[in-house]
PDB file of C-alpha atoms in Angstrom:
ATOM      1  CA  MET A   1      -0.068   0.148   0.164  1.00  0.00           C
ATOM      2  CA  LYS A   2       1.404   3.420  -1.072  1.00  0.00           C
ATOM      3  CA  ARG A   3      -1.571   5.543  -0.679  1.00  0.00           C
ATOM      4  CA  ILE A   4      -4.218   7.123   1.121  1.00  0.00           C
ATOM      5  CA  ARG A   5      -6.289   9.318  -0.491  1.00  0.00           C
ATOM      6  CA  ILE A   6      -9.412  11.428   1.685  1.00  0.00           C
ATOM      7  CA  LYS A   7     -12.221  12.378  -0.732  1.00  0.00           C
ATOM      8  CA  MET A   8     -14.673  14.415   0.725  1.00  0.00           C
ATOM      9  CA  ASP A   9     -16.840  15.634  -2.651  1.00  0.00           C
ATOM     10  CA  THR A  10     -20.368  14.755  -1.584  1.00  0.00           C
ATOM     11  CA  VAL A  11     -19.843  16.235   2.204  1.00  0.00           C
ATOM     12  CA  GLU A  12     -18.901  19.484   0.630  1.00  0.00           C
ATOM     13  CA  SER A  13     -21.778  19.657  -1.786  1.00  0.00           C
ATOM     14  CA  MET A  14     -24.256  18.892   1.042  1.00  0.00           C
ATOM     15  CA  LEU A  15     -22.536  21.357   3.197  1.00  0.00           C
ATOM     16  CA  PHE A  16     -24.082  24.141   0.676  1.00  0.00           C
ATOM     17  CA  TYR A  17     -27.061  22.378   0.794  1.00  0.00           C
ATOM     18  CA  TRP A  18     -27.250  22.566   4.673  1.00  0.00           C
ATOM     19  CA  GLN A  19     -26.148  25.906   4.914  1.00  0.00           C
ATOM     20  CA  ALA A  20     -28.725  27.050   2.497  1.00  0.00           C
ATOM     21  CA  THR A  21     -31.383  25.213   3.747  1.00  0.00           C
ATOM     22  CA  SER A  22     -31.009  26.555   7.032  1.00  0.00           C
ATOM     23  CA  GLU A  23     -31.239  30.127   6.063  1.00  0.00           C
ATOM     24  CA  LYS A  24     -34.566  29.131   4.388  1.00  0.00           C
ATOM     25  CA  ASP A  25     -32.922  29.095   1.022  1.00  0.00           C
ATOM     26  CA  LYS A  26     -34.542  26.482  -1.819  1.00  0.00           C
ATOM     27  CA  VAL A  27     -32.218  24.170  -3.188  1.00  0.00           C
ATOM     28  CA  GLY A  28     -33.030  23.281  -6.909  1.00  0.00           C
ATOM     29  CA  GLU A  29     -34.026  19.529  -7.910  1.00  0.00           C
ATOM     30  CA  THR A  30     -30.996  19.859 -10.631  1.00  0.00           C
ATOM     31  CA  TYR A  31     -28.542  20.299  -7.437  1.00  0.00           C
ATOM     32  CA  LEU A  32     -30.091  17.642  -5.296  1.00  0.00           C
ATOM     33  CA  ASN A  33     -30.193  14.871  -8.624  1.00  0.00           C
ATOM     34  CA  GLU A  34     -26.389  16.063  -9.219  1.00  0.00           C
ATOM     35  CA  ILE A  35     -25.693  15.045  -5.525  1.00  0.00           C
ATOM     36  CA  ALA A  36     -27.985  12.325  -5.434  1.00  0.00           C
ATOM     37  CA  ASN A  37     -26.153  10.651  -8.982  1.00  0.00           C
ATOM     38  CA  HIS A  38     -22.724  11.151  -7.661  1.00  0.00           C
ATOM     39  CA  GLU A  39     -20.378   8.106  -8.253  1.00  0.00           C
ATOM     40  CA  ASP A  40     -19.712   7.742  -4.537  1.00  0.00           C
ATOM     41  CA  MET A  41     -23.465   7.797  -3.577  1.00  0.00           C
ATOM     42  CA  LYS A  42     -24.255   5.508  -5.918  1.00  0.00           C
ATOM     43  CA  LYS A  43     -22.272   2.694  -4.020  1.00  0.00           C
ATOM     44  CA  THR A  44     -24.203   3.316  -0.762  1.00  0.00           C
ATOM     45  CA  TYR A  45     -27.714   2.761  -2.348  1.00  0.00           C
ATOM     46  CA  ASP A  46     -29.332  -0.560  -2.256  1.00  0.00           C
ATOM     47  CA  GLN A  47     -32.817  -1.863  -2.676  1.00  0.00           C
ATOM     48  CA  GLU A  48     -34.930   0.364   0.248  1.00  0.00           C
ATOM     49  CA  PHE A  49     -32.403   3.628  -0.426  1.00  0.00           C
ATOM     50  CA  ASN A  50     -31.837   5.057  -3.821  1.00  0.00           C
ATOM     51  CA  ALA A  51     -30.876   8.298  -5.790  1.00  0.00           C
ATOM     52  CA  GLU A  52     -34.733   8.857  -5.849  1.00  0.00           C
ATOM     53  CA  SER A  53     -34.890   8.242  -1.716  1.00  0.00           C
ATOM     54  CA  PHE A  54     -32.134  11.124  -1.792  1.00  0.00           C
ATOM     55  CA  ARG A  55     -33.810  13.390  -3.808  1.00  0.00           C
ATOM     56  CA  LYS A  56     -37.203  12.980  -2.030  1.00  0.00           C
ATOM     57  CA  VAL A  57     -35.815  13.519   1.254  1.00  0.00           C
ATOM     58  CA  LEU A  58     -34.173  16.335   0.837  1.00  0.00           C
ATOM     59  CA  SER A  59     -36.539  18.321  -1.670  1.00  0.00           C
ATOM     60  CA  ALA A  60     -38.788  17.863   1.517  1.00  0.00           C
ATOM     61  CA  ILE A  61     -36.591  19.574   3.898  1.00  0.00           C
ATOM     62  CA  SER A  62     -35.600  22.260   1.532  1.00  0.00           C
ATOM     63  CA  ASN A  63     -39.340  22.658   0.484  1.00  0.00           C
ATOM     64  CA  ARG A  64     -40.190  22.708   3.858  1.00  0.00           C
ATOM     65  CA  GLU A  65     -42.781  19.628   3.384  1.00  0.00           C
ATOM     66  CA  PRO A  66     -43.966  17.282   5.499  1.00  0.00           C
ATOM     67  CA  PHE A  67     -42.227  14.035   5.484  1.00  0.00           C
ATOM     68  CA  LYS A  68     -43.384  10.868   5.746  1.00  0.00           C
ATOM     69  CA  SER A  69     -41.960   7.189   4.874  1.00  0.00           C
ATOM     70  CA  ASP A  70     -42.696   3.458   5.462  1.00  0.00           C
ATOM     71  CA  VAL A  71     -38.427   3.105   4.758  1.00  0.00           C
ATOM     72  CA  LYS A  72     -36.624   3.442   7.795  1.00  0.00           C
ATOM     73  CA  LYS A  73     -33.559   4.304   5.927  1.00  0.00           C
ATOM     74  CA  GLU A  74     -35.516   7.319   4.582  1.00  0.00           C
ATOM     75  CA  ARG A  75     -36.833   8.372   7.646  1.00  0.00           C
ATOM     76  CA  VAL A  76     -32.948   8.178   9.151  1.00  0.00           C
ATOM     77  CA  PHE A  77     -31.683   9.988   6.455  1.00  0.00           C
ATOM     78  CA  TRP A  78     -34.593  12.792   6.620  1.00  0.00           C
ATOM     79  CA  ASN A  79     -33.406  13.116  10.478  1.00  0.00           C
ATOM     80  CA  SER A  80     -29.978  13.423   9.927  1.00  0.00           C
ATOM     81  CA  ASN A  81     -30.248  16.123   7.441  1.00  0.00           C
ATOM     82  CA  MET A  82     -32.633  18.093   9.531  1.00  0.00           C
ATOM     83  CA  TRP A  83     -29.922  17.838  12.453  1.00  0.00           C
ATOM     84  CA  MET A  84     -27.287  19.160  10.029  1.00  0.00           C
ATOM     85  CA  THR A  85     -29.801  22.179   8.962  1.00  0.00           C
ATOM     86  CA  GLU A  86     -30.953  23.089  12.492  1.00  0.00           C
ATOM     87  CA  ASP A  87     -27.151  23.601  13.919  1.00  0.00           C
ATOM     88  CA  MET A  88     -24.963  24.632  11.762  1.00  0.00           C
ATOM     89  CA  GLU A  89     -22.124  25.100  13.989  1.00  0.00           C
ATOM     90  CA  PHE A  90     -22.262  21.445  15.321  1.00  0.00           C
ATOM     91  CA  THR A  91     -21.922  20.806  11.535  1.00  0.00           C
ATOM     92  CA  ARG A  92     -18.947  22.675  11.069  1.00  0.00           C
ATOM     93  CA  MET A  93     -17.435  21.221  14.328  1.00  0.00           C
ATOM     94  CA  MET A  94     -17.890  18.013  12.748  1.00  0.00           C
ATOM     95  CA  LEU A  95     -16.484  19.007   9.288  1.00  0.00           C
ATOM     96  CA  ALA A  96     -13.406  20.587  10.816  1.00  0.00           C
ATOM     97  CA  PRO A  97     -11.409  17.938  11.872  1.00  0.00           C
ATOM     98  CA  ILE A  98     -12.028  15.857   8.526  1.00  0.00           C
ATOM     99  CA  LYS A  99     -11.214  18.736   6.260  1.00  0.00           C
ATOM    100  CA  VAL A 100      -7.641  18.785   7.874  1.00  0.00           C
ATOM    101  CA  LEU A 101      -7.346  15.067   7.969  1.00  0.00           C
ATOM    102  CA  ASN A 102      -3.637  14.400   7.422  1.00  0.00           C
ATOM    103  CA  ALA A 103      -3.732  10.554   6.117  1.00  0.00           C
ATOM    104  CA  ASP A 104       0.224  10.348   5.610  1.00  0.00           C
ATOM    105  CA  HIS A 105       0.992   9.769   8.709  1.00  0.00           C
ATOM    106  CA  LEU A 106      -2.015   6.493   8.966  1.00  0.00           C
ATOM    107  CA  LEU A 107       0.062   4.994   6.098  1.00  0.00           C
ATOM    108  CA  PRO A 108       2.393   3.508   8.170  1.00  0.00           C
ATOM    109  CA  LYS A 109       0.115   2.201  11.143  1.00  0.00           C
ATOM    110  CA  VAL A 110      -1.717   0.242   7.928  1.00  0.00           C
ATOM    111  CA  GLN A 111       1.686  -1.069   6.546  1.00  0.00           C
ATOM    112  CA  ALA A 112       2.613  -2.464   9.761  1.00  0.00           C
ATOM    113  CA  GLN A 113      -0.665  -4.680  10.293  1.00  0.00           C
ATOM    114  CA  VAL A 114      -1.110  -5.440   6.264  1.00  0.00           C
ATOM    115  CA  LYS A 115       1.829  -7.616   4.600  1.00  0.00           C
ATOM    116  CA  ASN A 116       0.490  -8.094   1.131  1.00  0.00           C
ATOM    117  CA  PRO A 117      -1.797  -5.289   0.753  1.00  0.00           C
ATOM    118  CA  LYS A 118      -4.513  -5.988  -2.053  1.00  0.00           C
ATOM    119  CA  TYR A 119      -4.346  -2.323  -3.122  1.00  0.00           C
ATOM    120  CA  GLU A 120      -1.897   0.372  -3.889  1.00  0.00           C
ATOM    121  CA  GLU A 121      -4.354   2.946  -2.889  1.00  0.00           C
ATOM    122  CA  VAL A 122      -7.167   3.199  -0.249  1.00  0.00           C
ATOM    123  CA  GLU A 123      -9.756   6.044  -0.821  1.00  0.00           C
ATOM    124  CA  VAL A 124     -11.453   7.163   2.448  1.00  0.00           C
ATOM    125  CA  VAL A 125     -14.809   8.637   0.865  1.00  0.00           C
ATOM    126  CA  PHE A 126     -17.213  10.506   3.380  1.00  0.00           C
ATOM    127  CA  VAL A 127     -20.587  10.318   2.508  1.00  0.00           C
ATOM    128  CA  PRO A 128     -24.057  11.827   3.847  1.00  0.00           C
ATOM    129  CA  GLY A 129     -25.721   7.943   4.582  1.00  0.00           C
ATOM    130  CA  HIS A 130     -28.550   6.652   6.008  1.00  0.00           C
ATOM    131  CA  GLU A 131     -28.219   3.626   8.906  1.00  0.00           C
ATOM    132  CA  PHE A 132     -24.817   2.114   7.809  1.00  0.00           C
ATOM    133  CA  GLU A 133     -21.591   2.993   9.747  1.00  0.00           C
ATOM    134  CA  TYR A 134     -19.284   2.335   6.854  1.00  0.00           C
ATOM    135  CA  LEU A 135     -19.255   0.531   3.716  1.00  0.00           C
ATOM    136  CA  ILE A 136     -16.442  -0.870   1.466  1.00  0.00           C
ATOM    137  CA  HIS A 137     -16.520  -1.287  -1.840  1.00  0.00           C
ATOM    138  CA  GLU A 138     -13.184  -2.373  -3.822  1.00  0.00           C
ATOM    139  CA  ASN A 139     -10.349  -0.238  -2.830  1.00  0.00           C
ATOM    140  CA  GLN A 140     -12.932   2.644  -1.275  1.00  0.00           C
ATOM    141  CA  LEU A 141     -13.692   2.897   2.381  1.00  0.00           C
ATOM    142  CA  LEU A 142     -17.163   4.942   2.487  1.00  0.00           C
ATOM    143  CA  ILE A 143     -17.716   6.474   5.897  1.00  0.00           C
ATOM    144  CA  ASN A 144     -21.309   7.670   6.881  1.00  0.00           C
ATOM    145  CA  PHE A 145     -20.448  11.515   7.792  1.00  0.00           C
ATOM    146  CA  PHE A 146     -23.304  11.559  10.120  1.00  0.00           C
ATOM    147  CA  LYS A 147     -21.463   8.780  12.405  1.00  0.00           C
ATOM    148  CA  ILE A 148     -18.940  11.152  13.532  1.00  0.00           C
ATOM    149  CA  GLN A 149     -19.190  11.972  16.745  1.00  0.00           C
ATOM    150  CA  VAL A 150     -17.164  15.157  18.137  1.00  0.00           C
ATOM    151  CA  ASP A 151     -16.569  16.291  21.645  1.00  0.00           C
ATOM    152  CA  LEU A 152     -18.068  19.795  22.536  1.00  0.00           C
ATOM    153  CA  TYR A 153     -15.577  20.783  24.891  1.00  0.00           C
ATOM    154  CA  GLU A 154     -12.146  19.231  23.547  1.00  0.00           C
ATOM    155  CA  ASP A 155     -11.086  20.654  19.738  1.00  0.00           C
ATOM    156  CA  ASN A 156     -10.786  18.574  17.053  1.00  0.00           C
ATOM    157  CA  LYS A 157     -11.889  15.423  19.061  1.00  0.00           C
ATOM    158  CA  ILE A 158     -13.855  13.203  16.748  1.00  0.00           C
ATOM    159  CA  GLU A 159     -14.893   9.807  17.017  1.00  0.00           C
ATOM    160  CA  ILE A 160     -16.937   7.064  15.185  1.00  0.00           C
ATOM    161  CA  GLY A 161     -18.089   4.491  17.091  1.00  0.00           C
ATOM    162  CA  GLY A 162     -16.433   5.175  20.473  1.00  0.00           C
ATOM    163  CA  VAL A 163     -13.093   4.793  18.617  1.00  0.00           C
ATOM    164  CA  SER A 164     -11.011   8.005  17.519  1.00  0.00           C
ATOM    165  CA  LEU A 165     -11.045   8.606  14.208  1.00  0.00           C
ATOM    166  CA  GLU A 166      -7.136   7.606  13.395  1.00  0.00           C
ATOM    167  CA  ASP A 167      -7.823   4.479  15.114  1.00  0.00           C
ATOM    168  CA  TYR A 168     -10.424   3.754  13.461  1.00  0.00           C
ATOM    169  CA  LEU A 169      -9.728   4.742   9.706  1.00  0.00           C
ATOM    170  CA  VAL A 170      -6.798   2.264  10.134  1.00  0.00           C
ATOM    171  CA  ASN A 171      -8.759  -0.675  11.404  1.00  0.00           C
ATOM    172  CA  LYS A 172     -11.225  -0.330   8.621  1.00  0.00           C
ATOM    173  CA  MET A 173      -7.981   0.425   5.792  1.00  0.00           C
ATOM    174  CA  VAL A 174      -6.837  -2.888   7.126  1.00  0.00           C
ATOM    175  CA  GLU A 175     -10.200  -4.136   6.692  1.00  0.00           C
ATOM    176  CA  VAL A 176     -10.154  -2.877   2.876  1.00  0.00           C
ATOM    177  CA  GLN A 177      -7.034  -4.866   2.649  1.00  0.00           C
ATOM    178  CA  SER A 178      -7.981  -8.081   4.101  1.00  0.00           C
ATOM    179  CA  GLN A 179     -11.430  -8.482   1.993  1.00  0.00           C
ATOM    180  CA  LYS A 180     -12.011 -11.158  -0.029  1.00  0.00           C
TER     181      LYS A 180
END
């Protein structure tokens, strides 16, 4: 393994949506469809939650329409996005540590645990997800941005599932390299 690449394209696009929506601006369907059909988002879809689910949820929030769904993944996604729009300061606190995340110093930790890497590069991709914590798609580790936990009292302390972000990433990248 030679490289770790951090990708935040989808979350960066969502930041515009969350900000605009929090300021009561309407976000157009074209923009929502563009994010929904982003290659990284497509890898998170399944039979219950797809690009139409993504668009439908975000459109309802942007238009301030009531949202009801029998699909739990859509309700979870709605709730997570509402949370982002209601507290932009908290959203920025979640974003700050991953924006400055330096994956270079994680590489030796992964290399020490993986003797025969399957991939030369692992992409760590942050996406706005529904119920999942992370997904592995070939050499990509897709992490649900909404699962990030920040400490309100300690700057840049960030965890996922009760584990520091750095340890979490190392463990999951080892898993990416070890999958069959």
